[in-house]
Coordinates of C-alpha atoms and ligand atoms in Angstrom, one line a residue:
M1 CA -2.6 -2.6 14.3
V2 CA -1.5 -2.3 10.8
V3 CA -4.9 -1.1 9.3
D4 CA -5.1 1.6 12.1
Q5 CA -1.8 2.8 11.1
L6 CA -3.4 3.2 7.6
R7 CA -6.3 5.2 8.8
V8 CA -4.2 7.4 10.9
N9 CA -2.1 8.5 8.1
G10 CA -5.3 9.3 5.5
I11 CA -4.8 6.2 3.6
D12 CA -8.4 5.5 2.7
A13 CA -8.3 2.8 0.0
A14 CA -6.3 -0.6 -0.4
F15 CA -5.5 -2.9 -3.3
C16 CA -5.0 -6.5 -3.1
V17 CA -5.6 -10.0 -4.3
P18 CA -6.2 -11.8 -1.1
G19 CA -3.8 -14.5 0.4
E20 CA -4.0 -16.6 3.5
S21 CA -0.6 -15.2 4.7
F22 CA -2.7 -12.0 5.4
L23 CA -6.0 -13.2 6.7
A24 CA -6.2 -11.2 9.9
V25 CA -5.3 -8.1 8.0
L26 CA -8.1 -8.8 5.6
D27 CA -10.5 -9.3 8.7
A28 CA -9.2 -6.1 10.3
L29 CA -10.5 -4.3 7.0
H30 CA -13.9 -6.0 7.3
D31 CA -15.9 -3.4 9.2
G32 CA -14.1 -0.3 7.0
P33 CA -13.7 2.6 6.9
T34 CA -10.9 2.0 4.3
R35 CA -12.2 0.6 1.1
V36 CA -10.7 -2.6 -0.2
I37 CA -10.7 -3.2 -4.0
A38 CA -10.1 -6.6 -4.6
C39 CA -8.2 -7.0 -8.3
R40 CA -7.4 -10.2 -10.4
H41 CA -3.7 -9.7 -10.6
E42 CA -1.3 -8.4 -8.3
A43 CA 0.5 -6.4 -10.9
A44 CA -2.4 -4.4 -11.6
A45 CA -3.2 -4.1 -8.1
A46 CA 0.3 -2.7 -7.5
N47 CA -0.6 -0.2 -10.3
M48 CA -3.5 0.9 -8.7
A49 CA -1.4 2.0 -5.4
V50 CA 1.1 3.7 -7.6
A51 CA -1.6 5.8 -9.1
Y52 CA -3.1 6.2 -5.9
G53 CA 0.2 7.8 -4.2
K54 CA 0.6 10.0 -7.2
L55 CA -2.8 11.3 -7.1
T56 CA -3.0 12.1 -3.2
G57 CA 0.7 12.4 -2.1
R58 CA -0.3 9.5 0.5
P59 CA 1.5 6.0 0.1
G60 CA -0.9 4.0 -2.1
V61 CA -1.4 0.8 -0.4
C62 CA -1.2 -2.6 -2.2
L63 CA -1.6 -6.2 0.0
V64 CA -0.5 -9.3 -1.7
T65 CA 0.6 -13.0 -0.4
R66 CA 4.0 -13.9 0.1
G67 CA 6.4 -15.4 -3.2
P68 CA 3.7 -15.5 -6.0
G69 CA 1.7 -12.4 -4.6
A70 CA 4.8 -10.2 -3.8
T71 CA 6.6 -10.9 -7.3
Q72 CA 3.7 -10.5 -9.3
A73 CA 3.5 -6.8 -7.7
S74 CA 6.9 -6.1 -8.1
V75 CA 6.2 -4.3 -11.5
G76 CA 4.3 -1.4 -9.3
V77 CA 7.4 -1.0 -7.0
H78 CA 9.7 -0.6 -10.0
T79 CA 7.3 2.0 -11.3
A80 CA 6.9 3.5 -8.0
A81 CA 10.4 4.1 -8.0
Q82 CA 11.0 5.6 -10.9
D83 CA 8.0 7.7 -10.7
S84 CA 9.1 8.8 -7.3
A85 CA 5.3 7.9 -6.1
P86 CA 4.7 7.2 -2.4
M87 CA 3.4 3.3 -2.3
L88 CA 3.5 0.7 0.6
L89 CA 3.5 -2.5 -0.5
L90 CA 2.4 -5.0 2.5
V91 CA 3.4 -8.7 1.9
G92 CA 2.0 -11.4 3.9
Q93 CA 4.9 -13.8 5.1
V94 CA 5.2 -17.4 6.7
S95 CA 5.5 -17.4 10.1
R96 CA 8.5 -16.5 12.2
A97 CA 8.9 -20.3 13.7
V98 CA 9.7 -21.6 10.3
R99 CA 11.3 -18.4 8.6
G100 CA 14.5 -19.3 6.7
R101 CA 13.4 -23.1 5.9
E102 CA 12.4 -22.2 2.4
A103 CA 8.9 -22.8 3.9
F104 CA 5.6 -22.9 1.5
Q105 CA 5.8 -19.8 -0.7
E106 CA 8.4 -18.1 1.6
L107 CA 10.2 -14.9 0.1
D108 CA 13.1 -13.1 1.5
V109 CA 11.6 -9.8 0.9
P110 CA 14.1 -7.3 1.9
A111 CA 16.8 -9.2 0.0
V112 CA 14.2 -9.0 -3.0
F113 CA 13.2 -5.9 -2.8
G114 CA 16.2 -4.1 -1.3
S115 CA 17.6 -2.6 -4.3
M116 CA 14.4 -1.7 -5.9
A117 CA 12.5 -0.2 -3.0
K118 CA 13.2 2.9 -0.9
W119 CA 13.1 0.5 2.3
A120 CA 12.2 -3.0 2.5
A121 CA 12.2 -4.5 5.6
E122 CA 10.1 -7.3 7.8
A123 CA 8.1 -7.3 11.2
A124 CA 9.6 -9.4 13.7
D125 CA 7.7 -8.3 16.9
P126 CA 3.9 -7.3 17.0
D127 CA 4.8 -4.7 19.9
R128 CA 6.6 -2.7 17.1
L129 CA 4.4 -2.7 14.3
P130 CA 3.1 0.9 15.0
E131 CA 6.8 2.1 14.7
L132 CA 7.2 0.1 11.6
L133 CA 4.2 1.2 9.8
A134 CA 5.1 4.9 10.9
R135 CA 8.4 4.5 9.6
A136 CA 7.5 3.5 6.5
V137 CA 5.1 6.0 5.7
Q138 CA 7.6 8.5 6.6
T139 CA 10.4 6.9 4.3
A140 CA 7.7 6.5 1.2
T141 CA 6.6 10.5 1.8
S142 CA 9.4 12.3 2.7
G143 CA 12.3 13.6 0.5
R144 CA 12.1 11.9 -3.0
P145 CA 8.9 10.0 -2.4
G146 CA 9.1 6.1 -3.3
P147 CA 7.9 2.6 -2.4
V148 CA 8.3 0.7 0.7
V149 CA 7.6 -2.9 1.1
L150 CA 7.2 -4.7 4.2
A151 CA 6.9 -8.2 5.1
L152 CA 4.3 -9.0 7.7
P153 CA 5.0 -12.8 9.0
E154 CA 1.3 -14.4 9.7
D155 CA 2.0 -14.9 13.4
V156 CA 2.9 -11.4 13.9
L157 CA -0.3 -10.5 12.6
T158 CA -2.5 -12.5 14.6
A159 CA -0.7 -12.1 17.9
T160 CA -2.7 -10.5 20.5
T161 CA -0.7 -7.3 22.4
R162 CA -1.4 -3.8 23.8
V163 CA 0.4 -0.9 22.2
G164 CA -0.9 2.9 21.2
D165 CA -0.9 3.7 17.5
A166 CA 1.9 5.9 16.0
R167 CA 1.1 9.6 15.6
P168 CA 0.1 10.5 11.9
V169 CA 3.3 11.2 10.1
R170 CA 4.3 14.7 8.5
P171 CA 6.4 14.0 5.6
V172 CA 9.3 16.2 5.4
A173 CA 9.6 18.5 2.3
P174 CA 12.9 20.0 2.2
G175 CA 12.9 23.4 2.0
V176 CA 14.5 26.6 0.6
A177 CA 16.9 29.1 2.1
P178 CA 16.4 32.9 1.3
A179 CA 19.9 33.2 -0.1
D180 CA 19.0 30.5 -2.4
L181 CA 16.0 32.6 -4.1
A182 CA 18.6 35.6 -4.4
R183 CA 21.1 33.5 -6.3
L184 CA 17.9 32.5 -8.8
R185 CA 16.9 36.3 -9.2
E186 CA 20.4 36.8 -9.7
L187 CA 20.9 34.2 -12.4
L188 CA 17.7 35.1 -14.2
G189 CA 18.6 38.7 -14.1
G190 CA 21.9 37.7 -16.0
A191 CA 20.1 35.6 -18.6
R192 CA 19.2 35.7 -21.8
R193 CA 17.5 32.6 -23.1
P194 CA 16.2 30.9 -19.5
L195 CA 14.1 27.6 -19.8
V196 CA 12.3 26.2 -17.1
V197 CA 11.9 22.4 -16.8
A198 CA 9.2 21.5 -14.8
G199 CA 8.3 17.9 -13.3
G200 CA 9.1 15.1 -10.7
P201 CA 7.3 14.3 -7.5
G202 CA 5.4 16.3 -5.3
W203 CA 3.1 18.7 -7.1
S204 CA 0.3 19.9 -5.8
E205 CA -3.1 22.1 -7.3
A206 CA -0.9 24.9 -5.1
A207 CA 2.4 24.1 -6.6
A208 CA 0.8 24.1 -10.4
A209 CA -0.8 27.4 -9.8
N210 CA 2.4 29.0 -8.1
L211 CA 4.3 27.7 -11.3
K212 CA 2.2 29.0 -13.6
T213 CA 2.0 32.6 -11.8
V214 CA 6.0 32.8 -11.7
A215 CA 6.6 31.6 -15.1
E216 CA 3.9 34.0 -16.6
A217 CA 4.9 37.0 -14.3
S218 CA 8.5 36.6 -15.9
R219 CA 7.5 35.6 -19.3
L220 CA 9.4 32.8 -18.6
P221 CA 9.2 29.3 -21.0
V222 CA 8.5 26.4 -19.2
A223 CA 9.3 22.8 -21.0
V224 CA 7.9 19.8 -18.5
S225 CA 9.7 16.5 -18.3
F226 CA 8.6 13.1 -19.8
R227 CA 4.9 12.5 -18.4
S228 CA 4.5 15.5 -16.2
Q229 CA 2.3 17.3 -18.8
D230 CA 0.0 18.4 -16.0
V231 CA 2.0 20.6 -13.9
L232 CA 1.2 23.5 -15.9
D233 CA -2.0 24.1 -17.9
N234 CA -1.1 23.7 -21.5
R235 CA -2.9 26.4 -22.7
S236 CA -0.5 28.9 -20.6
P237 CA 1.5 31.3 -22.9
S238 CA 4.4 29.6 -21.0
Y239 CA 3.6 26.1 -21.9
A240 CA 6.4 24.8 -24.3
G241 CA 6.0 21.2 -24.6
D242 CA 7.1 18.2 -23.3
L243 CA 10.7 16.5 -23.0
G244 CA 9.5 13.1 -23.5
V245 CA 10.3 10.0 -25.5
S246 CA 9.3 11.6 -28.4
A247 CA 9.8 15.6 -28.0
N248 CA 9.4 18.3 -30.3
P249 CA 13.0 18.4 -32.2
A250 CA 12.4 22.4 -31.8
L251 CA 12.2 22.1 -28.3
A252 CA 15.0 19.7 -27.6
E253 CA 17.1 22.1 -29.9
R254 CA 15.6 25.0 -27.3
V255 CA 17.1 23.4 -24.6
R256 CA 20.6 23.0 -26.1
A257 CA 20.3 26.8 -26.9
A258 CA 19.3 28.2 -23.5
D259 CA 21.7 29.9 -21.5
L260 CA 19.9 29.3 -18.0
L261 CA 18.0 26.0 -17.3
V262 CA 16.2 25.9 -14.4
A263 CA 14.9 22.6 -13.2
V264 CA 12.2 22.3 -10.9
G265 CA 11.5 19.2 -9.6
P266 CA 12.7 16.5 -12.3
R267 CA 15.3 14.2 -12.1
L268 CA 18.1 15.0 -15.1
G269 CA 17.7 11.6 -16.1
A270 CA 18.1 10.0 -19.8
I271 CA 14.7 10.8 -21.0
T272 CA 14.5 14.6 -19.9
T273 CA 18.0 15.0 -21.3
G274 CA 17.7 13.4 -24.8
G275 CA 19.8 10.5 -23.9
Y276 CA 22.2 12.9 -21.6
R277 CA 22.9 14.9 -24.9
L278 CA 20.6 18.0 -24.4
L279 CA 22.4 19.9 -21.7
V280 CA 25.5 21.2 -22.5
P281 CA 28.6 22.9 -20.4
R282 CA 28.2 26.5 -21.2
Q283 CA 24.7 26.7 -19.6
R284 CA 24.0 27.6 -16.2
L285 CA 22.0 25.2 -14.5
V286 CA 19.7 25.6 -11.5
H287 CA 18.5 22.2 -9.9
V288 CA 15.7 21.8 -7.7
H289 CA 15.2 18.1 -6.0
P290 CA 13.8 17.0 -3.1
G291 CA 16.0 13.9 -3.0
L292 CA 19.9 14.7 -2.2
G293 CA 21.2 12.2 -3.9
E294 CA 19.7 14.0 -7.6
L295 CA 21.7 16.9 -6.8
G296 CA 25.2 16.9 -8.6
R297 CA 24.4 13.2 -9.6
L298 CA 25.6 13.7 -12.9
Y299 CA 25.4 17.7 -14.0
Q300 CA 26.8 19.9 -11.4
P301 CA 24.7 22.9 -11.2
D302 CA 25.8 26.8 -10.6
L303 CA 22.7 26.6 -7.8
A304 CA 21.3 23.2 -6.0
V305 CA 18.4 23.7 -4.1
N306 CA 17.5 20.5 -1.9
A307 CA 13.5 21.5 -1.7
A308 CA 10.3 20.0 -2.8
V309 CA 8.6 22.2 -5.3
G310 CA 5.8 23.0 -3.2
P311 CA 8.1 24.8 -0.7
F312 CA 10.2 26.0 -3.6
L313 CA 7.6 27.4 -5.7
A314 CA 5.7 29.0 -3.0
A315 CA 8.8 30.6 -2.0
W316 CA 9.6 32.0 -5.6
R317 CA 6.3 33.4 -6.0
S318 CA 6.8 35.4 -2.5
A319 CA 9.9 37.1 -4.5
P320 CA 9.1 40.0 -7.1
P321 CA 9.2 38.8 -10.3
V322 CA 12.3 39.4 -12.4
P323 CA 11.2 41.4 -15.6
G324 CA 11.1 39.0 -18.9
D325 CA 11.5 41.7 -21.8
A326 CA 15.0 40.4 -22.5
W327 CA 13.7 37.3 -23.5
A328 CA 10.0 38.1 -24.3
A329 CA 10.3 36.7 -28.1
W330 CA 12.4 33.7 -27.1
T331 CA 9.5 32.6 -24.9
Q332 CA 6.9 33.4 -27.9
A333 CA 8.9 31.4 -30.2
A334 CA 8.7 28.6 -27.9
R335 CA 5.1 28.6 -27.6
D336 CA 5.0 28.9 -31.2
N337 CA 7.0 26.0 -31.9
Y338 CA 4.6 24.3 -29.6
L339 CA 1.6 25.3 -31.2
A340 CA 2.7 24.1 -34.3
W341 CA 4.0 20.8 -33.2
V342 CA 0.0 20.1 -31.7
R343 CA -1.8 21.1 -34.8
S344 CA 0.1 19.8 -37.3
W345 CA -1.1 16.9 -38.7
P346 CA 1.2 14.5 -39.8
A347 CA 0.5 13.5 -43.6
R348 CA -1.2 9.8 -43.9
P349 CA 1.2 7.4 -45.1
A350 CA -0.4 5.5 -47.9
S351 CA -1.9 2.2 -46.8
P352 CA -3.6 0.0 -49.4
G353 CA -5.6 -2.6 -47.7
A354 CA -5.5 -1.5 -44.1
S355 CA -9.2 -0.9 -44.0
A356 CA -12.6 -1.6 -46.0
P357 CA -13.1 0.2 -49.2
G358 CA -14.5 3.8 -48.5
S359 CA -13.8 3.8 -44.9
S360 CA -10.7 5.1 -43.6
P361 CA -9.2 3.6 -40.0
V362 CA -9.3 5.7 -36.8
D363 CA -7.0 8.7 -37.3
L364 CA -5.3 8.9 -33.6
G365 CA -4.2 12.2 -33.7
Q366 CA -8.2 13.0 -34.7
A367 CA -9.3 10.9 -32.2
L368 CA -7.2 12.6 -29.3
A369 CA -8.3 16.3 -30.8
T370 CA -11.7 15.1 -30.3
L371 CA -10.5 14.1 -26.6
R372 CA -8.9 17.3 -26.0
E373 CA -12.3 19.0 -27.3
R374 CA -14.9 17.0 -25.7
L375 CA -13.3 15.9 -22.0
P376 CA -13.7 18.5 -19.2
D377 CA -10.6 20.2 -18.0
D378 CA -10.5 17.7 -14.7
A379 CA -10.9 14.6 -16.5
I380 CA -7.7 12.1 -16.0
V381 CA -6.1 10.6 -18.9
A382 CA -4.4 7.3 -18.1
S383 CA -1.8 5.5 -20.4
G384 CA 1.1 3.0 -20.3
A385 CA 3.8 2.1 -22.6
G386 CA 3.6 2.0 -26.6
N387 CA 4.0 3.9 -29.5
Y388 CA 0.4 4.9 -29.4
T389 CA 1.3 7.3 -26.2
A390 CA 3.3 9.3 -28.8
W391 CA 0.2 10.6 -29.9
V392 CA -1.4 11.3 -26.6
H393 CA 1.8 12.9 -25.2
R394 CA 1.4 15.3 -28.7
F395 CA -1.9 15.8 -29.2
F396 CA -3.7 15.9 -25.9
Q397 CA -3.4 19.0 -24.0
F398 CA -3.2 18.7 -19.8
R399 CA -5.2 21.6 -18.1
R400 CA -5.2 20.8 -14.9
H401 CA -2.6 19.3 -12.0
G402 CA -3.4 15.6 -11.3
T403 CA -5.0 15.0 -14.8
Q404 CA -1.9 12.9 -16.4
L405 CA -1.5 9.3 -15.2
A406 CA 1.2 7.5 -17.1
P407 CA 4.3 5.6 -15.6
K408 CA 7.8 7.1 -16.0
S409 CA 9.4 3.8 -16.1
G410 CA 7.7 3.1 -19.8
A411 CA 5.7 0.0 -17.7
M412 CA 2.9 -1.7 -20.2
G413 CA -0.1 -2.9 -18.1
F414 CA -0.5 0.5 -16.1
A415 CA -3.3 2.2 -18.2
L416 CA -6.5 0.2 -16.7
P417 CA -5.3 -0.2 -13.1
A418 CA -4.4 3.3 -13.0
A419 CA -7.8 4.5 -14.5
L420 CA -9.3 2.6 -12.0
A421 CA -7.6 4.0 -8.9
A422 CA -8.6 7.2 -10.1
K423 CA -12.1 6.5 -10.1
V424 CA -11.8 5.1 -6.5
L425 CA -10.3 8.6 -5.8
H426 CA -12.6 10.9 -7.9
P427 CA -15.8 9.3 -8.9
R428 CA -17.8 12.1 -10.3
R429 CA -14.7 12.7 -12.7
T430 CA -14.3 11.3 -16.2
V431 CA -11.5 9.0 -16.3
V432 CA -10.1 7.8 -19.7
A433 CA -7.4 5.0 -20.1
V434 CA -5.8 4.9 -23.4
A435 CA -4.1 1.7 -23.7
G436 CA -2.2 -0.5 -26.9
D437 CA -3.5 -3.5 -28.0
G438 CA -0.4 -5.2 -26.2
D439 CA -0.4 -3.1 -23.2
F440 CA -4.5 -3.6 -22.7
L441 CA -3.9 -7.1 -22.8
M442 CA -1.2 -7.3 -19.9
T443 CA -4.2 -6.1 -17.4
A444 CA -7.1 -6.6 -19.1
Q445 CA -8.5 -9.2 -16.8
E446 CA -9.3 -5.7 -14.4
L447 CA -12.4 -4.9 -16.9
A448 CA -14.0 -7.5 -14.2
T449 CA -13.0 -5.5 -11.5
A450 CA -14.3 -2.6 -13.1
V451 CA -17.9 -3.7 -13.3
Q452 CA -17.7 -5.4 -9.7
H453 CA -16.5 -2.3 -8.1
R454 CA -18.5 0.1 -10.6
L455 CA -15.8 2.1 -11.5
D456 CA -17.3 3.7 -14.9
V457 CA -14.0 4.2 -16.7
V458 CA -13.7 4.5 -20.6
V459 CA -11.1 2.4 -21.9
L460 CA -9.8 3.1 -25.5
V461 CA -7.9 -0.1 -27.3
V462 CA -5.4 1.3 -30.0
N463 CA -5.7 -2.0 -31.9
N464 CA -3.1 -1.9 -34.4
G465 CA -2.4 -5.7 -34.3
M466 CA 1.2 -5.5 -33.1
Y467 CA 3.8 -4.6 -30.4
G468 CA 4.4 -1.2 -32.5
T469 CA 7.3 0.1 -30.4
I470 CA 9.1 -3.0 -30.8
R471 CA 8.0 -3.7 -34.2
M472 CA 9.7 0.2 -35.1
H473 CA 13.1 -0.6 -33.8
Q474 CA 13.0 -4.2 -35.2
E475 CA 12.4 -2.4 -38.9
R476 CA 14.8 0.0 -38.2
A477 CA 17.7 -2.6 -37.0
Y478 CA 16.4 -6.0 -38.8
P479 CA 14.2 -4.3 -41.7
G480 CA 11.7 -6.6 -43.0
R481 CA 12.3 -9.4 -40.5
V482 CA 9.2 -9.3 -38.4
T483 CA 9.7 -11.5 -35.4
A484 CA 7.4 -11.7 -32.2
T485 CA 5.8 -8.0 -32.6
E486 CA 2.5 -9.4 -34.5
L487 CA -0.6 -9.8 -32.6
Q488 CA -3.5 -12.0 -33.3
N489 CA -5.9 -9.9 -31.1
P490 CA -9.1 -11.2 -29.3
D491 CA -12.7 -9.9 -30.2
F492 CA -12.0 -7.1 -27.6
P493 CA -15.8 -5.6 -27.7
A494 CA -16.9 -9.1 -26.9
L495 CA -14.1 -9.6 -24.1
A496 CA -15.7 -6.1 -22.6
E497 CA -19.0 -7.6 -22.9
A498 CA -18.3 -10.8 -21.4
C499 CA -17.1 -8.9 -18.4
G500 CA -20.0 -6.8 -17.7
A501 CA -18.6 -3.8 -19.4
A502 CA -19.7 -1.8 -22.8
G503 CA -17.8 -2.8 -25.8
E504 CA -17.7 -1.5 -29.4
A505 CA -15.7 -1.5 -32.3
V506 CA -14.7 1.6 -34.0
A507 CA -13.1 1.0 -37.6
D508 CA -14.1 4.3 -39.2
A509 CA -12.7 7.6 -38.2
E510 CA -15.9 9.5 -38.8
A511 CA -17.6 7.4 -36.4
F512 CA -15.2 7.7 -33.3
P513 CA -16.7 11.2 -31.7
A514 CA -20.4 9.6 -31.5
A515 CA -18.8 6.3 -30.1
L516 CA -17.0 8.2 -27.7
D517 CA -20.1 9.9 -26.7
R518 CA -21.7 6.8 -26.2
A519 CA -18.9 5.1 -24.1
L520 CA -18.9 8.3 -22.0
G521 CA -22.7 8.1 -21.3
A522 CA -22.7 4.2 -20.8
G523 CA -23.4 4.2 -17.2
R524 CA -20.8 1.3 -16.8
P525 CA -17.3 0.6 -17.9
A526 CA -17.1 1.1 -21.2
L527 CA -14.4 -0.1 -24.0
L528 CA -13.6 1.3 -27.5
D529 CA -11.5 -0.7 -29.8
L530 CA -10.3 1.6 -32.2
H531 CA -9.0 0.2 -35.5
V532 CA -6.0 2.4 -36.4
D533 CA -3.7 2.0 -39.2
P534 CA -1.0 -0.3 -38.7
E535 CA 1.2 1.6 -41.1
W536 CA 1.2 4.2 -39.1
I537 CA 4.1 3.4 -36.5
A538 CA 4.7 6.5 -35.2
P539 CA 3.2 9.9 -35.6
G540 CA 4.2 11.3 -39.3
L541 CA 6.0 8.0 -39.9
S542 CA 5.1 5.0 -41.9
L543 CA 6.2 1.6 -41.8
S544 CA 7.4 1.5 -45.3
A545 CA 9.4 4.9 -44.9
L546 CA 10.9 3.4 -42.0
R547 CA 12.2 0.3 -44.1
R548 CA 13.2 2.4 -46.8
Q549 CA 15.5 4.5 -44.7
Ligands
TPP601 C1 6.2 -4.6 -18.9 C2 6.7 -4.5 -20.4 N1 6.9 -5.4 -21.2 C3 7.7 -5.1 -22.2 C4 7.7 -4.0 -22.5 C5 8.8 -3.1 -24.0 N2 7.7 -2.7 -24.7 C6 7.7 -1.3 -24.9 S1 6.4 -0.9 -25.9 C7 5.9 -2.2 -26.4 C8 4.9 -2.5 -27.3 C9 3.7 -2.0 -27.0 O1 2.7 -2.3 -27.8 P1 1.2 -1.9 -27.8 O2 0.8 -1.7 -26.5 O3 0.7 -2.6 -28.6 O4 1.6 -0.5 -28.3 P2 2.1 -0.2 -29.8 O5 3.8 0.1 -29.6 O6 1.7 -1.0 -30.6 O7 1.6 1.3 -29.9 C10 6.8 -3.5 -25.4 C11 6.7 -4.9 -25.9 C12 7.5 -2.9 -21.4 N3 7.9 -1.5 -21.9 N4 7.1 -3.1 -20.6
MG602 MG1 0.1 -2.3 -30.5

C-alpha cells in the first residue's frame, strides 16, 4: 500500500539505505516500476530526494531505518524545509508491540522531526496507510511545499489487510484574485524605480517563461533570490543578478533605491534582504508567496498575494503590460551593473609558492566562464556550501529553469548527491557537480553509487586545502590564528579511480578546458581535481589582504 501510493502520485524513484525495519517496503519495490537507488549514506540519500523534489515538484522519497538512519538523513529534511522542497522521509520503525520501551534503535520520530518537518507522524493502523500517505503527499506539495516524515512500524508494514488506494493528490496552489492584479498594475503605474525579486518554490518551465514575458514587456529589472538563479534566463535584458550571500554591491544598493519591490515567490529572509538591511520603510512592497505564514511575517506588504508563482505569473501575463518607459534607464543600468559584475575578472592576488614554477593554478572564474561557454543550455549544475560557490553564483550563467541545484540552507555535502538525482531524472542531459574539497568529502562515498547505477556526472572538486569559508571568517575575527580549517586531502583522482570513475588532477589553468572535455566524454562518472590558489579566498579577495584589513 505504501509503494502503491507512491506510484499513484507519479513518484518514479526512491533513494535509500536499506534497513531490516522496512524489508517489506523493499520487497514491494522488487518488481518495479519505481526505480530504487541504494546509497552509501542516508545524508546523501536524503539530499537526492530533496533534489528530486526540487526538479519535479513531486515529493522526493527517501527510505531509511529507525534511529541511525533517520538521524543521518535529518540534514536533508532541514534542507528541504529551507528550500521549500517537497520531500517524504519514510522511516522504518520498531513494532507497535514494543514502542515506548526504548527498543533497539527506536526513535520518537514525530518528536524528533516535529519542529523541522512540515508534518511528522507515525502509522498506527495498516488500514489507514493510504490515508496517511495521501495526506503526506498533499502536505508536502501544497501551499509552501516542504518535508514530511513518516514512521512506519515494522508490524504495520507486514500486516495483511484489504483497503483501496487513495486517489492521486492534487497539490493545492493558492491563486490570485482579479483585484490583486488591478492593485499590482496601479502600484506599477505609480512607480519610477521598480524591482522584481523572483525566487522561492513552485517554479516550472511555464512560470519561468511567463516571468520573462511580463518582465521584458514592461522592461522591469529582475533580481533573483539566493540560489534561484535559474528562474529567468540570465541573458534576458531584464536579468539583474542574484541577491545571494556575496551579492553584487551595486544590486544591493539598487534594492535600497527601489521605490517598488515586487517579490514573486521568495521568502523575505535573511540572505535575500542582506541580513534584514536592504528593504527600507519608504518602499512600496508587493509580496507573492504560497505560504500564508510568510506574508507579513516581518515586512508588511502594501499588497500581499497568497499565491503560488505559477498561477500568479499566468494571471499577470494575461493582463495588459504596464508601459516601462518611465524606468527604462533604471533597468538598463541594472543590466549593465550585472554584466560588469560577470565579466570583471578580479585581479589575481600575488601568491608566491602556490604552484610549480612556470604554471599558474586553476583560476576558478576562468573555469566557470569555460563551463558557461561549453555546457549546453539545459545542463544542470549542482553545488553545496563553501566559498567556491561565490564563483559559481557570479560567473556561471543559468539559462533554463531547473538547471541550478544548490541548498538554500547552505548545507555542505549536497552537490554530488543532487547531481546524481538529476542524472536519474535526466539521463541524457549534462550534469556537473561543483564541490569544495571539504564539501565533497562529506558525501564522496556516493561516487560508488554513481558508478553502480551508471550515473555519469562530472564532479569538479575545488581543491584549496581548507575549509575556506570558515578560514575567511577566522582570519577576519582572529587574524593569523588558523585552527581546524586546514585540510590534508586524499589523492582525489585516485579516490575516483578506486570507485570506478575517471579521475584527473588539473594543476594548470591552461589545462582545464581540455580536461573538461575529457571528463564530459568519459563514458563514466568523472572527477576533476582542480588545484586552485588557496591565497584567493573569495572572488577579488586575497588572504593576505584580509589579514591586513
Ligand atoms: C554540513 C555543514 N557543516 C558545516 C558547515 C559550515 N561551513 C560552511 S562553509 C564551510 C567550509 C567549506 O569548505 P570547502 O567545501 O572546502 O569550500 P571552500 O570554502 O574552501 O571553497 C563550512 C565548514 C556547513 N555549512 N554545513
Ligand atoms: Mg576548500
